[in-house]
mmCIF file of C-alpha atoms in Angstrom:
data_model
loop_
_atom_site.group_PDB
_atom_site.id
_atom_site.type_symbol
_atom_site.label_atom_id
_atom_site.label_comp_id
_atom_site.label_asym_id
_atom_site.label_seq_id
_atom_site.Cartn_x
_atom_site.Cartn_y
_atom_site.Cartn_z
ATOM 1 C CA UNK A 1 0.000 0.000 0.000
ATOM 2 C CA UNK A 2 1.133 3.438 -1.244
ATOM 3 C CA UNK A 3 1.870 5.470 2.293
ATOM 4 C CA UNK A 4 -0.153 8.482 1.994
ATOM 5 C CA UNK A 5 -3.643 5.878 0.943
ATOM 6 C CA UNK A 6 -6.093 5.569 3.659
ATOM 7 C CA UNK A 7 -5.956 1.844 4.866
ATOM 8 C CA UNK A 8 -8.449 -1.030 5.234
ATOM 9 C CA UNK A 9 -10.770 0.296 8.441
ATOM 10 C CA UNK A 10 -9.755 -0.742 11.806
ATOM 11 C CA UNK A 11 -11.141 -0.603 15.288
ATOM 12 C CA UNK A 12 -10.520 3.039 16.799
ATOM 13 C CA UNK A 13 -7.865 2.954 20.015
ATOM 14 C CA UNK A 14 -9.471 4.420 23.072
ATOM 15 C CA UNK A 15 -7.946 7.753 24.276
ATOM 16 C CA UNK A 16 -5.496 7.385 21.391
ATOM 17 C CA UNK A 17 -2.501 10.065 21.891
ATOM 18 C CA UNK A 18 -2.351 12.792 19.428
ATOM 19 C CA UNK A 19 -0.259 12.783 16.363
ATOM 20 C CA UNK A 20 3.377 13.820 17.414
ATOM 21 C CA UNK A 21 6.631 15.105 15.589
ATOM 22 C CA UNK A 22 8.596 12.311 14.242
ATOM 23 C CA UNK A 23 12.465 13.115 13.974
ATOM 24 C CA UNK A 24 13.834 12.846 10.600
ATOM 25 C CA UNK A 25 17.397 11.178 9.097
ATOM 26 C CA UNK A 26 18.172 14.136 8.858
ATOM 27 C CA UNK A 27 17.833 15.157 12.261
ATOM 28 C CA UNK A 28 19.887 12.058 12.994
ATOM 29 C CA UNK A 29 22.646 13.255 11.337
ATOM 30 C CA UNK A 30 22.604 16.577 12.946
ATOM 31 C CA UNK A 31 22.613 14.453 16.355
ATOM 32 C CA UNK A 32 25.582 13.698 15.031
ATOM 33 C CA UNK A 33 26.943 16.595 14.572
ATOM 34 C CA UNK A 34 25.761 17.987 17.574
ATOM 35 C CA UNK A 35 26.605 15.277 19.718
ATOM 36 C CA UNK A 36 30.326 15.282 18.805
ATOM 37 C CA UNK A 37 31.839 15.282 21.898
ATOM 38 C CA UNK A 38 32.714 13.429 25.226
ATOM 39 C CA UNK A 39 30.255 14.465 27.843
ATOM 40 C CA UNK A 40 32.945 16.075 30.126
ATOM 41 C CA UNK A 41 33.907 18.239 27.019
ATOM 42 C CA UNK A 42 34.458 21.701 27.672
ATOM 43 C CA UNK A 43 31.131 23.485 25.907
ATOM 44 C CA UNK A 44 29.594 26.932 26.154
ATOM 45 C CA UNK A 45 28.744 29.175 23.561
ATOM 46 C CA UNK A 46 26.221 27.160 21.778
ATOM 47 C CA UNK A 47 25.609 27.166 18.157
ATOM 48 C CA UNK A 48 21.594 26.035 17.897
ATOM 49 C CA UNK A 49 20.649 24.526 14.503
ATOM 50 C CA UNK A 50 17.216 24.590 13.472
ATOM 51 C CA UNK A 51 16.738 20.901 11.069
ATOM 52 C CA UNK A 52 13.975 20.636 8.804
ATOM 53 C CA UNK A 53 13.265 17.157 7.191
ATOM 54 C CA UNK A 54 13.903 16.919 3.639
ATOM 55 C CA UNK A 55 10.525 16.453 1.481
ATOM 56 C CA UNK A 56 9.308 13.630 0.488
ATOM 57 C CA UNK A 57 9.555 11.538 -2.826
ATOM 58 C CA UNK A 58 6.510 13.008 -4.483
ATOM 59 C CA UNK A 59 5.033 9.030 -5.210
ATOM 60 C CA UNK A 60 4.783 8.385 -1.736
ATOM 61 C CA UNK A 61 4.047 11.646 -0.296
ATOM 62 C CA UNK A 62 4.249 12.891 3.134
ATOM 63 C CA UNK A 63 4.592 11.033 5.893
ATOM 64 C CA UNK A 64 1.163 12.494 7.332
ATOM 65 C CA UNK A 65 -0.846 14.568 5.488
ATOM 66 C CA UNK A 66 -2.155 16.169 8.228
ATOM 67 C CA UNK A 67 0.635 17.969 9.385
ATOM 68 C CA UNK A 68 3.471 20.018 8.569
ATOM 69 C CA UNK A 69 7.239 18.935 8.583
ATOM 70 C CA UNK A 70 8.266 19.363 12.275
ATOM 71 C CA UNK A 71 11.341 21.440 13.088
ATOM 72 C CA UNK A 72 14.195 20.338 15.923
ATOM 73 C CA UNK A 73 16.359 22.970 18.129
ATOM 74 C CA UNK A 74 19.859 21.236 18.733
ATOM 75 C CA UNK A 75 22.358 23.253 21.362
ATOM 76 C CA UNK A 76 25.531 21.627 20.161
ATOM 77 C CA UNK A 77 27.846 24.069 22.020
ATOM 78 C CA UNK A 78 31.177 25.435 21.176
ATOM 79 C CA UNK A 79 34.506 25.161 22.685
ATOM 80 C CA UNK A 80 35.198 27.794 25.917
ATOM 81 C CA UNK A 81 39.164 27.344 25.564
ATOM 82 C CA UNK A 82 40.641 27.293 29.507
ATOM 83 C CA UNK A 83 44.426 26.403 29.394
ATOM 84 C CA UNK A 84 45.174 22.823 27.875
ATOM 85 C CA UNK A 85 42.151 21.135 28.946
ATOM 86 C CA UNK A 86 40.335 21.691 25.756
ATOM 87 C CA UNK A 87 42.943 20.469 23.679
ATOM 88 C CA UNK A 88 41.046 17.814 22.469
ATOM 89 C CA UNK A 89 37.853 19.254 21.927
ATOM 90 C CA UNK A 90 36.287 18.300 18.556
ATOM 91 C CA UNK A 91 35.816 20.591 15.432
ATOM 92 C CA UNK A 92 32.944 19.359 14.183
ATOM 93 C CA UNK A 93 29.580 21.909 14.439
ATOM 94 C CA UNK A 94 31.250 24.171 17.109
ATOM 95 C CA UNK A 95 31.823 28.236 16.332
ATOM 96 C CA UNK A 96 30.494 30.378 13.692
ATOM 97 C CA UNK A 97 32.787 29.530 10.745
ATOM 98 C CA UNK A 98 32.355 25.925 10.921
ATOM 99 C CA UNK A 99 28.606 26.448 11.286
ATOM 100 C CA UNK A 100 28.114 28.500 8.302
ATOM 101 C CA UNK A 101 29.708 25.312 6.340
ATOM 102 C CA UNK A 102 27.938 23.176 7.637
ATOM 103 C CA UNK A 103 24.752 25.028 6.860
ATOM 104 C CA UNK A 104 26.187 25.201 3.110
ATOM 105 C CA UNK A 105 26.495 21.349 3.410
ATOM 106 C CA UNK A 106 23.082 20.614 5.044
ATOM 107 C CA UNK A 107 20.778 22.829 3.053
ATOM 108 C CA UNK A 108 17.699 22.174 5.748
ATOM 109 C CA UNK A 109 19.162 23.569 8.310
ATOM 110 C CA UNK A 110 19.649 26.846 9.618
ATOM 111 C CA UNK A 111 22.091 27.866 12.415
ATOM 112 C CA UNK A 112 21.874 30.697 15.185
ATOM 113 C CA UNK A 113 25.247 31.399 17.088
ATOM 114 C CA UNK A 114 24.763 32.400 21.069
ATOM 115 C CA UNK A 115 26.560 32.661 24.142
ATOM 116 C CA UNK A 116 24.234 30.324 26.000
ATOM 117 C CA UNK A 117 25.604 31.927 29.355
ATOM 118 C CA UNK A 118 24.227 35.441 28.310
ATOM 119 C CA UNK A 119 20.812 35.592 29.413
ATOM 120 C CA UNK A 120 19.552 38.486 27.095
ATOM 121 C CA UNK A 121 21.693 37.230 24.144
ATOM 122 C CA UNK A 122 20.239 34.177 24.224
ATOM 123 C CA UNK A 123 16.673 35.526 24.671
ATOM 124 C CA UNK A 124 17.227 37.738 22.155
ATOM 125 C CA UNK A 125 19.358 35.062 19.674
ATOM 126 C CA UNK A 126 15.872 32.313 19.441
ATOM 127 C CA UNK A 127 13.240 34.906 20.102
ATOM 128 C CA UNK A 128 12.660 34.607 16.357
ATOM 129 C CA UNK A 129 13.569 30.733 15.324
ATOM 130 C CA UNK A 130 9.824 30.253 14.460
ATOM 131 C CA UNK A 131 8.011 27.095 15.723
ATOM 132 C CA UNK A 132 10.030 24.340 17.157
ATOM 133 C CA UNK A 133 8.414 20.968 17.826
ATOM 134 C CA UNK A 134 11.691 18.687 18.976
ATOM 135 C CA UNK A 135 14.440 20.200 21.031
ATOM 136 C CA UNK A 136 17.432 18.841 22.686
ATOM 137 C CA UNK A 137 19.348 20.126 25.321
ATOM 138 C CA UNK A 138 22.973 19.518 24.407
ATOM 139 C CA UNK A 139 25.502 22.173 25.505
ATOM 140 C CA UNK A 140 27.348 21.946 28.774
ATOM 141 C CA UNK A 141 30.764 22.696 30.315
ATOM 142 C CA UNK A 142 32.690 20.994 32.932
ATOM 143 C CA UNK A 143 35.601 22.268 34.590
ATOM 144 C CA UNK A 144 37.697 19.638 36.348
ATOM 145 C CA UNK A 145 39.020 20.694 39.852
ATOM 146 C CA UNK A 146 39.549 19.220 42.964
ATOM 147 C CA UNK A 147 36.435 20.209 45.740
ATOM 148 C CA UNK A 148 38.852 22.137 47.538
ATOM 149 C CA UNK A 149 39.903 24.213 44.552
ATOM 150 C CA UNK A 150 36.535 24.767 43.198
ATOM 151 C CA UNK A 151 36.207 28.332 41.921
ATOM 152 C CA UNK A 152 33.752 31.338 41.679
ATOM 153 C CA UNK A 153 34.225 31.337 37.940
ATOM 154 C CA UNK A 154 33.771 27.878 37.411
ATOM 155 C CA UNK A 155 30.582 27.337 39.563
ATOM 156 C CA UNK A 156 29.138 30.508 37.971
ATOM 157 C CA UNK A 157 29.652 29.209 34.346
ATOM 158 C CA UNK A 158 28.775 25.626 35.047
ATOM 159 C CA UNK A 159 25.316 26.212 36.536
ATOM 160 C CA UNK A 160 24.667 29.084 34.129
ATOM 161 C CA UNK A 161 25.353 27.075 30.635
ATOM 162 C CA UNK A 162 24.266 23.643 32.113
ATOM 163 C CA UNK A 163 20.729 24.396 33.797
ATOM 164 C CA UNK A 164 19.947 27.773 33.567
ATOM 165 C CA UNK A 165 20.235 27.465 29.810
ATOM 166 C CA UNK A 166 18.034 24.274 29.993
ATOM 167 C CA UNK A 167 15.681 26.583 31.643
ATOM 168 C CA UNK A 168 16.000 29.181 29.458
ATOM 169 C CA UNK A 169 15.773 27.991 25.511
ATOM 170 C CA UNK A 170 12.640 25.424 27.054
ATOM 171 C CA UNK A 171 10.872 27.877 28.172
ATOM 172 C CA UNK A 172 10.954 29.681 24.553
ATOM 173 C CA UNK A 173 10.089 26.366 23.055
ATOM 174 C CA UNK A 174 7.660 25.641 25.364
ATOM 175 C CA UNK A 175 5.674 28.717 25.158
ATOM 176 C CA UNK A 176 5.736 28.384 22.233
ATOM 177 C CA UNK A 177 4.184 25.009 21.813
ATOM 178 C CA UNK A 178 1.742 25.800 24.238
ATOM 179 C CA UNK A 179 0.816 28.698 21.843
ATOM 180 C CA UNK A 180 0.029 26.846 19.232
ATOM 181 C CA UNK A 181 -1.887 23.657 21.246
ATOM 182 C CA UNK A 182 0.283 21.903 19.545
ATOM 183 C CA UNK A 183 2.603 18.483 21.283
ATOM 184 C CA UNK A 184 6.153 18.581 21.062
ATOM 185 C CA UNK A 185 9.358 16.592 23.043
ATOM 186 C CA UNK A 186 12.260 17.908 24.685
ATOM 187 C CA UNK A 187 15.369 15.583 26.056
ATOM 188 C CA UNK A 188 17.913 17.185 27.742
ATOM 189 C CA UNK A 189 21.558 15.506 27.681
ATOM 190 C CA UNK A 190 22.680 15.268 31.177
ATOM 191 C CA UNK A 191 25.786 12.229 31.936
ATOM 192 C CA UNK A 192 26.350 9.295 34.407
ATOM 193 C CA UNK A 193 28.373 12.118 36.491
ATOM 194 C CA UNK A 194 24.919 13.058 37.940
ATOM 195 C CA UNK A 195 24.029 10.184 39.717
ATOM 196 C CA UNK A 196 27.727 8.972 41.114
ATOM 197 C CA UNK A 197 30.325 11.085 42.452
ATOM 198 C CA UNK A 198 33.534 11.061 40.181
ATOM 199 C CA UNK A 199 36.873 12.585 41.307
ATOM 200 C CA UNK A 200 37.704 16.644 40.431
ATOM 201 C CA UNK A 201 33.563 16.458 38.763
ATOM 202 C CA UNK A 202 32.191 18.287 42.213
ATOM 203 C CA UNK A 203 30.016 20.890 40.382
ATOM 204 C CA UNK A 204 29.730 18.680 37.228
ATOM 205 C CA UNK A 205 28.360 15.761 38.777
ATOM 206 C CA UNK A 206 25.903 19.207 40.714
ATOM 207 C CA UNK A 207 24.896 20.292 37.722
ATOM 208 C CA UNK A 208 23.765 17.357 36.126
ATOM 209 C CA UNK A 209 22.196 15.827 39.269
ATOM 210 C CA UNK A 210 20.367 19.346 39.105
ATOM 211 C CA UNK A 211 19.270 18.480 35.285
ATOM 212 C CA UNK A 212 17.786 15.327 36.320
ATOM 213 C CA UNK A 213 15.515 17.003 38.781
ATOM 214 C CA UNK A 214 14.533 19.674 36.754
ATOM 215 C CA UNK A 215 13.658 17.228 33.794
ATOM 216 C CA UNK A 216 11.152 15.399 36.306
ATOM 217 C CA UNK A 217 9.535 18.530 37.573
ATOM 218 C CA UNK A 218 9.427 20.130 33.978
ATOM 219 C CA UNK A 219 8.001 16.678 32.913
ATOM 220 C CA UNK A 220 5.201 17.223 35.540
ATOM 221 C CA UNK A 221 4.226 20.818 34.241
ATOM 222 C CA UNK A 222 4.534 20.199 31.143
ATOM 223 C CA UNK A 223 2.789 16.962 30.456
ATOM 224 C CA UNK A 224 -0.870 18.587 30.399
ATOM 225 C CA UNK A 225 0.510 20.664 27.608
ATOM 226 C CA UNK A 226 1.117 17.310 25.631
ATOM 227 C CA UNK A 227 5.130 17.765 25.871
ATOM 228 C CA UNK A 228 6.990 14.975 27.014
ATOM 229 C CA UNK A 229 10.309 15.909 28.726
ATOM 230 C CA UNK A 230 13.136 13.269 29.559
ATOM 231 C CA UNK A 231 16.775 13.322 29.459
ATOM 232 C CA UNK A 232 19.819 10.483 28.225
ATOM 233 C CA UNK A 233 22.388 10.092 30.517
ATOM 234 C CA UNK A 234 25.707 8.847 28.710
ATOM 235 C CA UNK A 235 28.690 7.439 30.172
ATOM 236 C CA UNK A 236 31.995 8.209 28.012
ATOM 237 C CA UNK A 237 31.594 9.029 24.630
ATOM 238 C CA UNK A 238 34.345 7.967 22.249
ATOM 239 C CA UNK A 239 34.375 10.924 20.271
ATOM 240 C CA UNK A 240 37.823 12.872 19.076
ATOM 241 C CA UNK A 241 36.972 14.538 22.397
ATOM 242 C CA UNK A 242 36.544 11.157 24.151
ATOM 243 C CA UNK A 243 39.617 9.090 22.918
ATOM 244 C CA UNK A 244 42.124 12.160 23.576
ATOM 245 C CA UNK A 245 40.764 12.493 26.933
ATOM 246 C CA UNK A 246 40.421 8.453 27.731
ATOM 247 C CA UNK A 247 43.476 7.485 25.825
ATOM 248 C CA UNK A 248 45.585 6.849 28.748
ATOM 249 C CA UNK A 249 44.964 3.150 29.287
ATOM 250 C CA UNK A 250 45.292 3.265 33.135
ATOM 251 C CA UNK A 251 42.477 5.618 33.735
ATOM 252 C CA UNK A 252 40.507 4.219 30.875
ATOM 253 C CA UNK A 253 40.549 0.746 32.966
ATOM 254 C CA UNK A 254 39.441 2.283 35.890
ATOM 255 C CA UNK A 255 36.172 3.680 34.429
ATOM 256 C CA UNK A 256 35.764 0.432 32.133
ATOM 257 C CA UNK A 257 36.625 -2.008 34.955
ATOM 258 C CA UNK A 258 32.617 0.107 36.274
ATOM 259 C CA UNK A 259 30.905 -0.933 33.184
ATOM 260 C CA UNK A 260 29.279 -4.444 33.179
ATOM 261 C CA UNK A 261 29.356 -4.132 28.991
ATOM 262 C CA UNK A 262 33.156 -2.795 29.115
ATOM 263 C CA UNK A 263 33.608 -0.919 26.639
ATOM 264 C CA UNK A 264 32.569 3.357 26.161
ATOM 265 C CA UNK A 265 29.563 4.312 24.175
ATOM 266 C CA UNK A 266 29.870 5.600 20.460
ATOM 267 C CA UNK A 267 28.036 8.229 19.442
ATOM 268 C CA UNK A 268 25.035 6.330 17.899
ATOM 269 C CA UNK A 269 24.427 5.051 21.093
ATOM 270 C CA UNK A 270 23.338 7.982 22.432
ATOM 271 C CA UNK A 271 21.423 9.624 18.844
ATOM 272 C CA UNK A 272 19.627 6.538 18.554
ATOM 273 C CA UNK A 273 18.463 6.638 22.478
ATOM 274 C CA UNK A 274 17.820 10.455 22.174
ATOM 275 C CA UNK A 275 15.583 9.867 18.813
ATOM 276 C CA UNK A 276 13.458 6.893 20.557
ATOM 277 C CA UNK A 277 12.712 9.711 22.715
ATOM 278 C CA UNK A 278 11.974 11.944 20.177
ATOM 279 C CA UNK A 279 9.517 9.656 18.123
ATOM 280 C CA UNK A 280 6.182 7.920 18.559
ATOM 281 C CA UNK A 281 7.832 5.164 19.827
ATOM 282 C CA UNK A 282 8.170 6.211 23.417
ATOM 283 C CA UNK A 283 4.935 8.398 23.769
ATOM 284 C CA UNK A 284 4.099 7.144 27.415
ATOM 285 C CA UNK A 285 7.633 8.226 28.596
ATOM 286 C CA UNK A 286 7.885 11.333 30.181
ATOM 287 C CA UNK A 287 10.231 12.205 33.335
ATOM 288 C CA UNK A 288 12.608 9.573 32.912
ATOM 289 C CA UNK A 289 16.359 9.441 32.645
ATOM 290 C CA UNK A 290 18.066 6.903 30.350
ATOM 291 C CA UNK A 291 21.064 5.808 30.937
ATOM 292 C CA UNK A 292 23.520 4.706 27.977
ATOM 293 C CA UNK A 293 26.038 3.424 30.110
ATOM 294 C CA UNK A 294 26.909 -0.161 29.341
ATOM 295 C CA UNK A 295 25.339 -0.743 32.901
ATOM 296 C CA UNK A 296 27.458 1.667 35.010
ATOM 297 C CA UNK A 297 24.880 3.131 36.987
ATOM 298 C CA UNK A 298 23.765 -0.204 37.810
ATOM 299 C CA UNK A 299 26.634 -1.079 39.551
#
C-alpha cells in the first residue's frame, strides 16, 4: 500500500494520543553533529541549529498529510578554551565559521550562534527561530578541579550554561508550543556524572544531578501541555573529544573495569536513544532518565 492511501478500516484505540513530531534522518545526522563530543567536554557558547526534514519523494508523499514537517532545536555548544584542557575538543559543528559550512552542506538547516551563558543574548538570539516541535538540550561545560579548589568562575559558568540554559531555551520552546496547542518533546543531555560522584567532577556531577531534577519537575508541568520531557544520561563518549581524553589506558581501565558491557559508548548510542525519545515510539515516557552506560549506573 502506497503510504499516503487511507488503509483497510480498523477498530478506533481508546484515548489514542495525538499525532506527534517524528524526527527525521536528517535530524539524525545533525545528532551527530551535535553530539560530537565526550560528555565532560568543555562546551559553552552554543551554536543552535534549526533541522527541517527533507521532502518527500513526491510518489509516496508525506509522511502524514495532516501535518506540517516538524522542526528540531539542537544546542551543540562550542569550545570555551581554559588552558590545555580543551585540547582535544572536537571541530565538528562548534563556532560560527564551521557552522556556516555546515549550513552550506546541510541545506535544511539553519544555524543561530549564542553565548548560552548570556541571558539576554540568548533571549534575544531564538526569540525569532519560528516554531520548534523537537528540542534537545545539548551544551554543557565541565571544569575539572579538585572540591577544595573549586572556583567562583567555574561554579558561575557551570550552573549558568548547564541548567539555567536548559531553563532558558525550554521555556521559549515551550511557550511556544503551548501557543500553538500543539505536542512537542524535549530531552535534555545530562551524563552518568549526575548520579555517582567522580573525582575533580564536584560541580559537574551538581549540575547534572540538578538536570535530572529539573527534567522530572518540567516533565510534571509540562505533560498537560502534551510535551513529554526526559533526558539520556551517557557514560563516556568515544568521540575525538573522548579518545584524547580516555586514551591513557590506566584511567581508561578504571572507568571500564565500572561498566558491566566494558567498553565506552559511540556516538550512535546515544542519537539513537535520544531519537526513541523523540519519536512515537516512546509516547508514554515522560520524566525519565536513560542511561547509555553499558550498565554503570547499575553497579
Amino acid at each position: 500500500m502506497v503510504r499516503g492511501e487511507p488503509g483497510p478500516a480498523s477498530t478506533p484505540r481508546l484515548h489514542a494520543p495525538p499525532p506527534r513530531p517524528q524526527a527525521s534522518r536528517a535530524t539524525r545526522r545533525t545528532l551527530l553533529h551535535a553530539l560530537g563530543h565526550a560528555p565532560d567536554a568543555i562546551h559553552s557558547h552554543a551554536q543552535t541549529t534549526i533541522c527541517r526534514p527533507r521532502p518527500t519523494h513526491p510518489a509516496i508523499g508525506p509522511p502524514c498529510p495532516a501535518r506540517a514537517p516538524p522542526r528540531a532545536l539542537l544546542n551543540p555548544g562550542a569550545p570555551l578554551k581554559i588552558g590545555s584542557v580543551a585540547a582535544g575538543t572536537p571541530r565538528l559543528s562548534l563556532g560560527r565559521e564551521s557552522g556556516t559550512a555546515l549550513s552550506r552542506r546541510y541545506t535544511r538547516r539553519e544555524t543561530v550562534c549564542v553565548d548560552l551563558a548570556d541571558w539576554e543574548a540568548t533571549e534575544q538570539a531564538l526569540g525569532g527561530v519560528g516554531p520548534v516541535d523537537l528540542l534537545v538540550n545539548n551544551a554543557a561545560v565541565a571544569f575539572l578541579q579538585p572540591f577544595l579548589e573549586v572556583t567562583k568562575e567555574a561554579y558561575d559558568m557551570s550552573f549558568n550554561v548547564n541548567l539555567r540554559a536548559v531553563i532558558q531555551v525550554s521555556q521559549i520552546v515551550a511557550r511556544g508550543l503551548i501557543a500553538r496547542g500543539a505536542p512537542g518533546v524535549i530531552v535534555n543531555v545530562s551524563s552518568q556524572a549526575s548520579q555517582r560522584g567522580l573525582t575533580n567532577h564536584s560541580v559537574y556531577c551538581s549540575t547534572k544531578g540538578a538536570l535530572d531534577i529539573l527534567t522530572k519537575v518540567m516533565a510534571v508541568e509540562l505533560g498537560p501541555h502534551k510535551i513529554r520531557v526526559n533526558a539520556v544520561n551517557p557514560t563516556v563518549v568515544m568521540t575525538p573529544m573522548g579518545q584524547a581524553t580516555w586514551s591513557d589506558p590506566q584511567k581508561a581501565k578504571a572507568m571500564l573495569d565500572r561498566i558491566p558491557l566494558g567498553r565506552f559508548a559511540e556516538m550512535e548510542n546515544v542519537v539513537d536513544t535520544i531519537l526513541f525519545l523523540l519519536s512515537d515510539h516512546s509516547s508514554m515516557t515522560t520524566g525519565s532518565t536513560v542511561p547509555v552506560d553499558g550498565g554503570f549506573l547499575a553497579t
